[in-house]
């Protein structure tokens, strides 16, 4: 399978010879370093990985400035998940932190797991029996419980490029981005040509929307000549829409399908952020043409593998099957984590909300419905992958409904099968009724799996305690909000803004080896 070429202006520096093993995309193909309990049969890595392994052993015996709970990877595991903690462990390792990454589980079956084989998905949702023969081989399935797409020009792709984690991954472009209006779905117009050809708008609306897109494309926050009477730090987005005389339907898909807002709160905020979001969408779309989104072959489980290898190369240590008995606090500040009677001492701690229930608050719920289909979604031109956004106003809600669909083309389902996941923020006592507009678009559904998850946010920002807690994944189908969380944690930990340049790997440290003389 050829790998998707990344754009030249974002391409990392030349790396020399790159292993050809990535071209065939074998399952769990990486040689990464995970430190298991003593009775594990896993052997230390040999060859190029030996030096990073030895470094990791040395660091594990020292006082660790940064310690991460809830890893994002397990070697030869059936459950993988790309949490912010895993990405941060790689970033912090590149920045010179000594990182120990611990997980209390021997498998990763948390809310954001990727599940394989298919039989495990049935067990997880307590469905009776086993998958029917029509589903194909269970091992052909790799189902992300919380699937998210990558914006082609977005923050996570930049993180992957700067850290060169792209060398371990293969991506496929999502074939289409659609928006819901009046019970039907339409392709999202985001260029002048698409706007003029779209059946989503009438003739006069098309002309006004085209002028708006031209304005956004020419907008430069550093060049006041492009503002056209708009103050990007004071003028609200509502006033910008009025300036171009855009109707409510156009406002809906612009704010929710292009700028990717979940609610209409943005309308009364300064317009600069929204304009930059629309520019990001358009620039991402321009990369490959079909849509602005990418998805890794074999699912999101490939992402933590790449960041875990990055962390190991810079001396990071992974310990699985480590029950977390206590987070040790002295004088209001974290000093270590107790596991099996031993304390791993640290200066800073990153963890997800499940480890510190007394330092987080519930901020809502999300319903997600995984649907197995034997057909592409109607009115998507038989796309083998797509995203559909149902703006809140179209279904009389306060927050949007999302649908993302992937298929056997991404090596996550049996041949001829499709996986569609609908999600939204819960607003009533009947979440399944709330998600029904999305499910109606997917019929007939061969099998569905319903989950309702709590959303948590930290009440402790870590200023005093030095405990830094990630937020629960929201209902969106892209990684931009997750990347915002990563950058926020980084700023609170490091005391400075997140800088992509600092993530660049050293030329002589690509394989964790010093440059040969």
Coordinates of C-alpha atoms in Angstrom, one line a residue:
X1 CA 0.0 0.0 0.0
X2 CA 1.7 3.3 -1.0
X3 CA 2.0 5.8 1.7
X4 CA 0.2 9.2 1.4
X5 CA 2.9 11.8 0.6
X6 CA 2.9 14.7 3.0
X7 CA 3.1 18.2 1.5
X8 CA 6.6 19.4 0.7
X9 CA 6.4 22.7 2.6
X10 CA 5.7 20.7 5.8
X11 CA 8.1 17.9 5.0
X12 CA 10.7 17.1 7.7
X13 CA 14.4 17.3 6.8
X14 CA 15.9 14.3 4.9
X15 CA 16.3 11.3 7.1
X16 CA 18.6 9.0 5.1
X17 CA 17.4 5.4 4.5
X18 CA 13.9 4.7 5.7
X19 CA 12.9 1.1 6.4
X20 CA 10.7 -0.4 3.7
X21 CA 8.6 -2.4 6.2
X22 CA 6.1 0.4 6.5
X23 CA 5.2 0.0 2.8
X24 CA 3.4 -3.2 3.4
X25 CA 1.6 -2.1 6.6
X26 CA 1.9 -5.3 8.7
X27 CA -0.1 -5.3 11.9
X28 CA 2.0 -4.1 14.9
X29 CA 5.1 -3.9 12.8
X30 CA 7.1 -1.5 15.1
X31 CA 10.2 -2.4 17.1
X32 CA 9.4 -0.4 20.2
X33 CA 10.4 -0.8 23.8
X34 CA 7.9 -1.7 26.5
X35 CA 9.0 -2.6 30.0
X36 CA 6.9 -5.4 31.3
X37 CA 6.8 -7.1 34.8
X38 CA 9.6 -9.5 35.6
X39 CA 7.6 -12.6 34.7
X40 CA 7.0 -11.3 31.2
X41 CA 8.5 -13.3 28.3
X42 CA 9.3 -10.2 26.3
X43 CA 13.0 -9.9 25.5
X44 CA 15.0 -6.6 25.4
X45 CA 15.3 -5.2 21.9
X46 CA 18.4 -5.9 19.9
X47 CA 20.4 -3.9 17.4
X48 CA 19.5 -0.2 16.9
X49 CA 17.0 -0.3 19.8
X50 CA 19.5 -1.6 22.3
X51 CA 21.0 1.7 23.2
X52 CA 17.6 3.3 23.8
X53 CA 16.6 0.3 25.9
X54 CA 19.7 0.6 28.1
X55 CA 19.1 4.4 28.4
X56 CA 15.5 3.6 29.5
X57 CA 16.6 1.2 32.2
X58 CA 19.1 3.7 33.6
X59 CA 16.4 6.5 33.6
X60 CA 13.9 4.2 35.4
X61 CA 16.3 3.9 38.3
X62 CA 16.6 7.7 38.7
X63 CA 14.3 10.4 40.0
X64 CA 11.9 11.1 37.1
X65 CA 10.9 14.7 36.4
X66 CA 7.8 13.6 34.4
X67 CA 5.7 10.5 35.0
X68 CA 2.7 9.5 32.9
X69 CA -0.1 7.3 34.1
X70 CA -2.2 5.4 31.5
X71 CA -0.1 4.6 28.6
X72 CA -1.3 4.5 25.0
X73 CA 0.3 1.3 23.7
X74 CA 0.8 -2.4 24.5
X75 CA 3.1 -4.6 22.5
X76 CA 1.2 -7.3 20.6
X77 CA -2.0 -6.1 22.5
X78 CA -5.5 -6.4 21.2
X79 CA -6.5 -3.0 22.7
X80 CA -4.7 0.2 21.8
X81 CA -5.7 3.9 22.4
X82 CA -4.1 7.2 21.4
X83 CA -4.6 9.3 24.6
X84 CA -3.0 12.8 25.1
X85 CA -0.8 11.2 27.8
X86 CA 0.9 9.0 25.2
X87 CA 1.5 11.9 22.8
X88 CA 2.8 14.0 25.6
X89 CA 5.2 11.3 26.8
X90 CA 6.9 11.4 23.3
X91 CA 7.0 15.2 23.3
X92 CA 8.4 15.5 26.8
X93 CA 11.0 12.9 26.0
X94 CA 12.2 14.9 23.0
X95 CA 12.4 17.9 25.3
X96 CA 14.8 16.2 27.5
X97 CA 12.5 15.0 30.3
X98 CA 13.1 11.6 31.8
X99 CA 9.7 9.9 31.4
X100 CA 8.3 6.8 33.0
X101 CA 4.9 5.7 31.5
X102 CA 2.9 3.4 33.7
X103 CA -0.5 1.7 33.1
X104 CA -2.5 -0.3 35.6
X105 CA -3.9 -2.6 32.8
X106 CA -2.4 -5.5 30.9
X107 CA -4.7 -4.4 28.1
X108 CA -6.1 -1.1 26.9
X109 CA -9.8 -1.4 27.2
X110 CA -10.6 2.1 28.2
X111 CA -13.2 4.4 26.7
X112 CA -11.0 5.2 23.7
X113 CA -9.7 1.7 22.9
X114 CA -9.4 0.1 19.5
X115 CA -10.9 -3.4 19.6
X116 CA -9.8 -6.5 17.7
X117 CA -10.9 -9.1 17.0
X118 CA -14.6 -8.4 16.4
X119 CA -15.6 -11.1 19.0
X120 CA -14.1 -8.8 21.7
X121 CA -16.4 -6.0 20.6
X122 CA -19.4 -8.2 21.1
X123 CA -18.1 -9.2 24.6
X124 CA -17.4 -5.6 25.5
X125 CA -21.0 -4.6 24.8
X126 CA -22.4 -7.8 26.4
X127 CA -24.0 -9.0 23.2
X128 CA -25.1 -12.6 23.2
X129 CA -23.4 -15.1 20.9
X130 CA -20.7 -14.4 18.4
X131 CA -20.6 -12.3 15.2
X132 CA -22.4 -14.0 12.2
X133 CA -20.3 -15.5 9.4
X134 CA -21.4 -12.6 7.2
X135 CA -19.1 -10.4 9.2
X136 CA -16.0 -12.3 7.9
X137 CA -13.0 -13.1 10.1
X138 CA -12.9 -11.4 13.5
X139 CA -9.2 -10.6 13.0
X140 CA -10.0 -8.4 10.0
X141 CA -11.7 -5.9 12.3
X142 CA -10.1 -3.2 14.3
X143 CA -12.8 -0.9 15.7
X144 CA -12.0 2.4 17.3
X145 CA -14.5 3.2 20.0
X146 CA -13.8 6.9 19.7
X147 CA -12.7 7.4 16.1
X148 CA -11.3 10.8 15.1
X149 CA -9.9 12.1 11.9
X150 CA -6.7 14.1 11.4
X151 CA -7.0 17.5 9.7
X152 CA -4.4 17.3 6.8
X153 CA -2.9 20.7 7.8
X154 CA -3.9 20.5 11.5
X155 CA -2.0 20.4 14.8
X156 CA -1.7 16.6 15.2
X157 CA -0.3 16.2 11.7
X158 CA 2.3 18.9 12.4
X159 CA 3.2 17.1 15.6
X160 CA 3.7 13.9 13.6
X161 CA 5.8 15.7 11.0
X162 CA 8.0 17.6 13.4
X163 CA 8.7 14.5 15.5
X164 CA 9.0 12.3 12.4
X165 CA 6.5 9.8 13.8
X166 CA 5.1 9.8 10.2
X167 CA 7.9 7.4 9.3
X168 CA 6.0 4.7 11.2
X169 CA 2.5 5.4 9.8
X170 CA 0.5 5.2 6.6
X171 CA -2.5 7.4 6.0
X172 CA -5.5 7.4 3.6
X173 CA -7.5 10.5 2.7
X174 CA -11.2 10.5 3.9
X175 CA -13.2 10.6 0.7
X176 CA -15.8 13.2 1.6
X177 CA -17.1 15.8 4.1
X178 CA -20.9 16.3 4.2
X179 CA -23.4 18.4 6.0
X180 CA -27.0 17.7 6.9
X181 CA -29.8 20.1 5.8
X182 CA -33.6 19.4 5.8
X183 CA -33.3 15.7 6.2
X184 CA -30.7 15.3 3.4
X185 CA -26.9 15.4 3.2
X186 CA -24.9 17.6 0.9
X187 CA -21.2 17.8 0.2
X188 CA -19.6 20.7 2.1
X189 CA -18.5 23.5 -0.3
X190 CA -15.3 25.1 0.8
X191 CA -13.9 26.5 -2.4
X192 CA -15.2 29.1 -4.8
X193 CA -15.9 26.5 -7.5
X194 CA -17.7 24.1 -5.1
X195 CA -19.8 26.9 -3.7
X196 CA -21.0 27.8 -7.2
X197 CA -21.8 24.2 -8.1
X198 CA -23.4 23.3 -4.7
X199 CA -27.1 22.4 -4.5
X200 CA -27.0 23.4 -0.8
X201 CA -27.7 27.1 -1.7
X202 CA -29.7 29.2 -4.1
X203 CA -28.0 31.3 -6.8
X204 CA -27.8 34.5 -4.9
X205 CA -26.6 32.7 -1.7
X206 CA -23.8 31.1 -3.8
X207 CA -22.6 34.5 -4.9
X208 CA -22.6 35.9 -1.4
X209 CA -20.9 32.8 0.0
X210 CA -18.3 32.9 -2.8
X211 CA -17.4 36.5 -1.8
X212 CA -17.2 35.4 1.9
X213 CA -14.7 32.6 0.9
X214 CA -12.6 35.0 -1.1
X215 CA -12.5 37.3 1.9
X216 CA -11.4 34.5 4.2
X217 CA -8.8 33.2 1.8
X218 CA -7.2 36.7 1.5
X219 CA -7.5 37.4 5.2
X220 CA -4.1 37.9 6.9
X221 CA -4.2 38.9 10.6
X222 CA -0.8 40.6 10.1
X223 CA -2.0 42.8 7.2
X224 CA -4.8 45.3 8.1
X225 CA -5.4 45.9 4.4
X226 CA -7.1 42.5 4.2
X227 CA -9.6 43.3 7.0
X228 CA -12.1 45.4 4.9
X229 CA -13.4 47.3 7.9
X230 CA -13.4 44.3 10.2
X231 CA -11.5 44.4 13.5
X232 CA -10.6 40.7 14.0
X233 CA -10.2 41.1 17.7
X234 CA -13.4 43.0 18.3
X235 CA -15.9 42.4 15.5
X236 CA -18.1 39.3 16.2
X237 CA -18.6 36.5 13.8
X238 CA -22.3 37.3 13.8
X239 CA -21.4 40.8 12.4
X240 CA -19.1 39.3 9.7
X241 CA -21.9 37.1 8.5
X242 CA -24.2 40.1 8.3
X243 CA -21.5 42.0 6.3
X244 CA -21.8 39.3 3.6
X245 CA -25.6 38.9 4.1
X246 CA -25.4 35.1 4.6
X247 CA -28.5 33.2 5.4
X248 CA -29.1 30.9 8.4
X249 CA -28.5 27.7 6.5
X250 CA -25.1 29.0 5.2
X251 CA -24.2 30.2 8.7
X252 CA -25.0 26.7 10.0
X253 CA -22.7 24.8 7.7
X254 CA -20.0 27.5 7.8
X255 CA -19.7 27.5 11.6
X256 CA -20.2 23.8 12.1
X257 CA -18.9 22.0 9.0
X258 CA -16.1 24.4 8.1
X259 CA -15.1 26.1 11.4
X260 CA -16.0 22.8 13.3
X261 CA -17.7 24.5 16.2
X262 CA -19.9 22.3 18.4
X263 CA -22.3 25.1 19.4
X264 CA -23.3 28.6 18.4
X265 CA -21.4 30.3 21.2
X266 CA -18.8 31.4 18.8
X267 CA -21.2 33.8 17.0
X268 CA -20.8 36.5 19.7
X269 CA -17.0 36.1 20.0
X270 CA -14.3 38.0 18.0
X271 CA -14.1 36.6 14.5
X272 CA -10.4 36.0 14.2
X273 CA -10.5 32.5 15.6
X274 CA -13.4 31.5 13.3
X275 CA -11.7 32.9 10.2
X276 CA -8.5 31.0 11.0
X277 CA -10.5 27.8 11.5
X278 CA -12.1 28.1 8.1
X279 CA -8.7 28.8 6.6
X280 CA -7.4 25.6 8.2
X281 CA -10.3 23.6 6.7
X282 CA -9.6 25.1 3.3
X283 CA -5.9 24.6 3.5
X284 CA -6.3 21.0 4.6
X285 CA -8.8 20.4 1.8
X286 CA -6.3 21.8 -0.7
X287 CA -3.8 19.2 0.3
X288 CA -5.6 16.2 -1.3
X289 CA -8.8 17.6 -2.8
X290 CA -11.4 15.0 -1.6
X291 CA -11.7 16.2 2.0
X292 CA -9.5 17.8 4.6
X293 CA -9.3 14.7 6.7
X294 CA -6.8 11.8 7.0
X295 CA -7.0 8.5 8.8
X296 CA -4.2 6.0 9.6
X297 CA -4.4 2.6 8.0
X298 CA -5.3 -0.1 10.6
X299 CA -6.9 2.6 12.8
X300 CA -5.9 5.0 15.5
X301 CA -3.9 2.3 17.4
X302 CA -1.0 3.1 15.1
X303 CA -0.6 6.6 16.5
X304 CA 0.4 5.6 20.1
X305 CA 2.8 3.1 18.7
X306 CA 4.7 5.9 16.9
X307 CA 4.8 8.2 19.9
X308 CA 5.8 5.4 22.2
X309 CA 8.7 4.5 20.0
X310 CA 9.7 8.2 19.9
X311 CA 9.6 8.3 23.7
X312 CA 11.7 5.1 24.0
X313 CA 14.3 6.5 21.6
X314 CA 14.8 9.4 23.9
X315 CA 15.0 7.2 27.0
X316 CA 11.4 6.9 28.0
X317 CA 10.4 3.8 30.0
X318 CA 7.1 1.9 29.7
X319 CA 5.7 -0.3 32.6
X320 CA 2.4 -2.2 32.0
X321 CA 0.5 -4.3 34.5
X322 CA 1.3 -1.8 37.2
X323 CA -1.5 -1.3 39.6
X324 CA -1.6 2.3 40.9
X325 CA -2.1 2.1 44.6
X326 CA -1.5 5.7 45.5
X327 CA -0.4 9.1 44.2
X328 CA 2.0 10.3 46.8
X329 CA 1.5 13.9 47.8
X330 CA 3.8 15.8 50.2
X331 CA 3.1 19.4 51.2
X332 CA 0.4 19.7 48.5
X333 CA 2.7 18.6 45.7
X334 CA 3.1 15.2 43.9
X335 CA 6.4 13.4 44.7
X336 CA 5.7 9.9 43.3
X337 CA 3.4 7.1 42.5
X338 CA 3.1 3.9 44.6
X339 CA 2.7 0.6 42.9
X340 CA 3.1 -2.9 44.4
X341 CA 4.7 -1.5 47.5
X342 CA 7.3 0.6 45.6
X343 CA 7.3 4.3 44.9
X344 CA 8.4 5.8 41.6
X345 CA 9.4 9.3 42.6
X346 CA 8.7 12.2 40.2
X347 CA 8.4 16.0 40.0
X348 CA 5.5 16.1 37.7
X349 CA 2.6 13.8 36.8
X350 CA 0.3 13.6 33.8
X351 CA -2.8 11.4 34.0
X352 CA -6.3 10.9 32.8
X353 CA -9.3 11.7 35.0
X354 CA -9.8 8.1 36.1
X355 CA -6.8 8.2 38.3
X356 CA -7.7 11.4 40.2
X357 CA -11.5 11.4 40.7
X358 CA -11.2 14.0 43.5
X359 CA -9.5 16.5 41.1
X360 CA -12.0 16.4 38.2
X361 CA -15.6 17.4 37.7
X362 CA -18.3 15.9 35.4
X363 CA -19.1 18.4 32.7
X364 CA -21.5 16.3 30.6
X365 CA -22.1 13.0 28.7
X366 CA -21.5 11.8 25.2
X367 CA -23.5 9.1 23.4
X368 CA -21.7 7.1 20.7
X369 CA -23.3 4.4 18.5
X370 CA -21.0 2.1 16.5
X371 CA -22.9 0.8 13.4
X372 CA -21.7 -2.1 11.2
X373 CA -23.0 -1.6 7.6
X374 CA -22.8 -3.7 4.4
X375 CA -23.2 -0.6 2.2
X376 CA -21.8 2.9 1.9
X377 CA -23.9 5.8 3.3
X378 CA -26.6 7.0 0.8
X379 CA -26.0 10.2 -1.1
X380 CA -22.2 10.2 -0.5
X381 CA -21.3 9.0 -4.0
X382 CA -20.5 5.5 -2.6
X383 CA -17.6 6.9 -0.6
X384 CA -15.7 4.3 1.4
X385 CA -15.1 6.9 4.1
X386 CA -16.7 10.2 5.0
X387 CA -17.7 12.6 7.8
X388 CA -21.2 14.0 8.2
X389 CA -22.0 16.9 10.5
X390 CA -25.6 17.6 11.5
X391 CA -25.7 21.2 12.7
X392 CA -27.6 21.8 15.9
X393 CA -30.2 24.1 14.4
X394 CA -31.2 21.5 11.8
X395 CA -32.5 19.2 14.5
X396 CA -33.5 21.7 17.2
X397 CA -30.6 21.0 19.5
X398 CA -27.9 22.9 21.4
X399 CA -25.0 20.8 20.0
X400 CA -24.1 19.1 16.8
X401 CA -24.4 15.4 15.9
X402 CA -21.4 13.8 14.2
X403 CA -21.1 10.8 11.9
X404 CA -17.8 9.4 10.7
X405 CA -17.5 6.3 8.5
X406 CA -14.5 4.2 7.5
X407 CA -14.3 0.8 5.9
X408 CA -12.2 -2.2 4.7
X409 CA -10.3 0.3 2.6
X410 CA -8.6 1.4 5.8
X411 CA -7.9 -2.2 6.9
X412 CA -10.3 -1.8 9.9
X413 CA -13.1 -4.0 8.7
X414 CA -13.8 -7.2 6.7
X415 CA -14.0 -6.9 2.9
X416 CA -17.2 -5.1 1.8
X417 CA -18.0 -3.9 5.3
X418 CA -18.3 -0.3 6.7
X419 CA -18.0 1.1 10.3
X420 CA -20.1 4.2 10.9
X421 CA -20.0 5.9 14.4
X422 CA -22.6 8.5 15.4
X423 CA -21.9 10.7 18.4
X424 CA -23.3 13.7 20.2
X425 CA -23.3 15.5 23.5
X426 CA -26.2 14.3 25.6
X427 CA -28.9 16.9 26.3
X428 CA -32.0 15.0 27.5
X429 CA -32.9 11.9 29.5
X430 CA -33.3 9.9 26.2
X431 CA -29.9 10.0 24.5
X432 CA -30.8 7.3 21.9
X433 CA -33.7 9.5 20.6
X434 CA -31.2 12.4 20.3
X435 CA -28.9 10.4 18.0
X436 CA -31.8 9.1 15.8
X437 CA -31.3 11.7 13.0
X438 CA -27.8 10.3 12.4
X439 CA -28.9 6.6 12.6
X440 CA -31.7 7.3 10.0
X441 CA -29.0 8.2 7.5
X442 CA -27.2 4.9 8.0
X443 CA -30.1 2.5 7.5
X444 CA -30.1 -0.5 7.1
X445 CA -27.8 -1.2 10.0
X446 CA -26.5 -4.7 10.4
X447 CA -25.4 -4.4 14.0
X448 CA -25.1 -1.5 16.4
X449 CA -23.3 -1.0 19.7
X450 CA -24.4 1.9 22.0
X451 CA -22.3 3.5 24.8
X452 CA -22.9 6.6 27.0
X453 CA -19.8 8.1 28.6
X454 CA -19.2 10.8 31.2
X455 CA -17.1 13.8 30.3
X456 CA -14.7 15.1 32.9
X457 CA -12.6 18.2 33.1
X458 CA -9.8 18.9 35.7
X459 CA -10.6 21.2 38.7
X460 CA -6.9 21.1 39.6
X461 CA -4.7 22.8 36.9
X462 CA -1.5 21.5 38.4
X463 CA 0.0 24.9 39.4
X464 CA 0.6 23.8 42.9
X465 CA 0.2 20.0 42.9
X466 CA 2.1 19.5 39.6
X467 CA -0.5 17.0 38.6
X468 CA -1.7 17.6 35.1
X469 CA -4.9 16.0 34.1
X470 CA -6.2 15.5 30.5
X471 CA -9.8 16.1 29.5
X472 CA -12.2 13.3 28.4
X473 CA -12.6 13.0 24.6
X474 CA -15.5 15.0 23.4
X475 CA -18.1 14.2 20.7
X476 CA -16.2 15.7 17.8
X477 CA -14.7 13.5 15.0
X478 CA -11.4 15.3 14.7
X479 CA -8.3 15.8 16.9
X480 CA -8.1 19.6 17.0
X481 CA -9.8 19.8 20.5
X482 CA -7.5 17.0 21.8
X483 CA -4.4 18.9 20.5
X484 CA -5.7 22.1 22.2
X485 CA -5.7 20.0 25.4
X486 CA -2.2 18.8 24.8
X487 CA -0.9 22.3 24.2
X488 CA -2.7 23.6 27.3
X489 CA -1.1 20.8 29.5
X490 CA 2.3 21.5 27.9
X491 CA 2.0 25.2 28.7
X492 CA 1.0 24.6 32.3
X493 CA 3.9 22.1 32.8
X494 CA 6.7 23.9 31.0
X495 CA 5.6 27.5 31.7
X496 CA 5.9 28.5 28.0
X497 CA 3.8 28.3 24.9
X498 CA 3.9 25.1 22.9
X499 CA 6.5 25.4 20.1
X500 CA 6.5 23.0 17.2
X501 CA 10.2 23.7 16.5
X502 CA 11.2 22.3 19.9
X503 CA 9.7 19.0 18.9
X504 CA 12.1 18.4 16.0
X505 CA 14.3 15.3 16.5
X506 CA 18.1 15.6 16.4
X507 CA 19.6 14.4 13.2
X508 CA 21.9 12.0 15.0
X509 CA 19.2 10.7 17.2
X510 CA 16.8 9.3 14.6
X511 CA 17.4 5.7 15.7
X512 CA 18.4 6.5 19.3
X513 CA 22.1 6.1 18.3
X514 CA 24.9 8.6 18.4
X515 CA 26.3 9.7 15.1
X516 CA 29.0 7.3 13.9
X517 CA 32.4 8.8 13.3

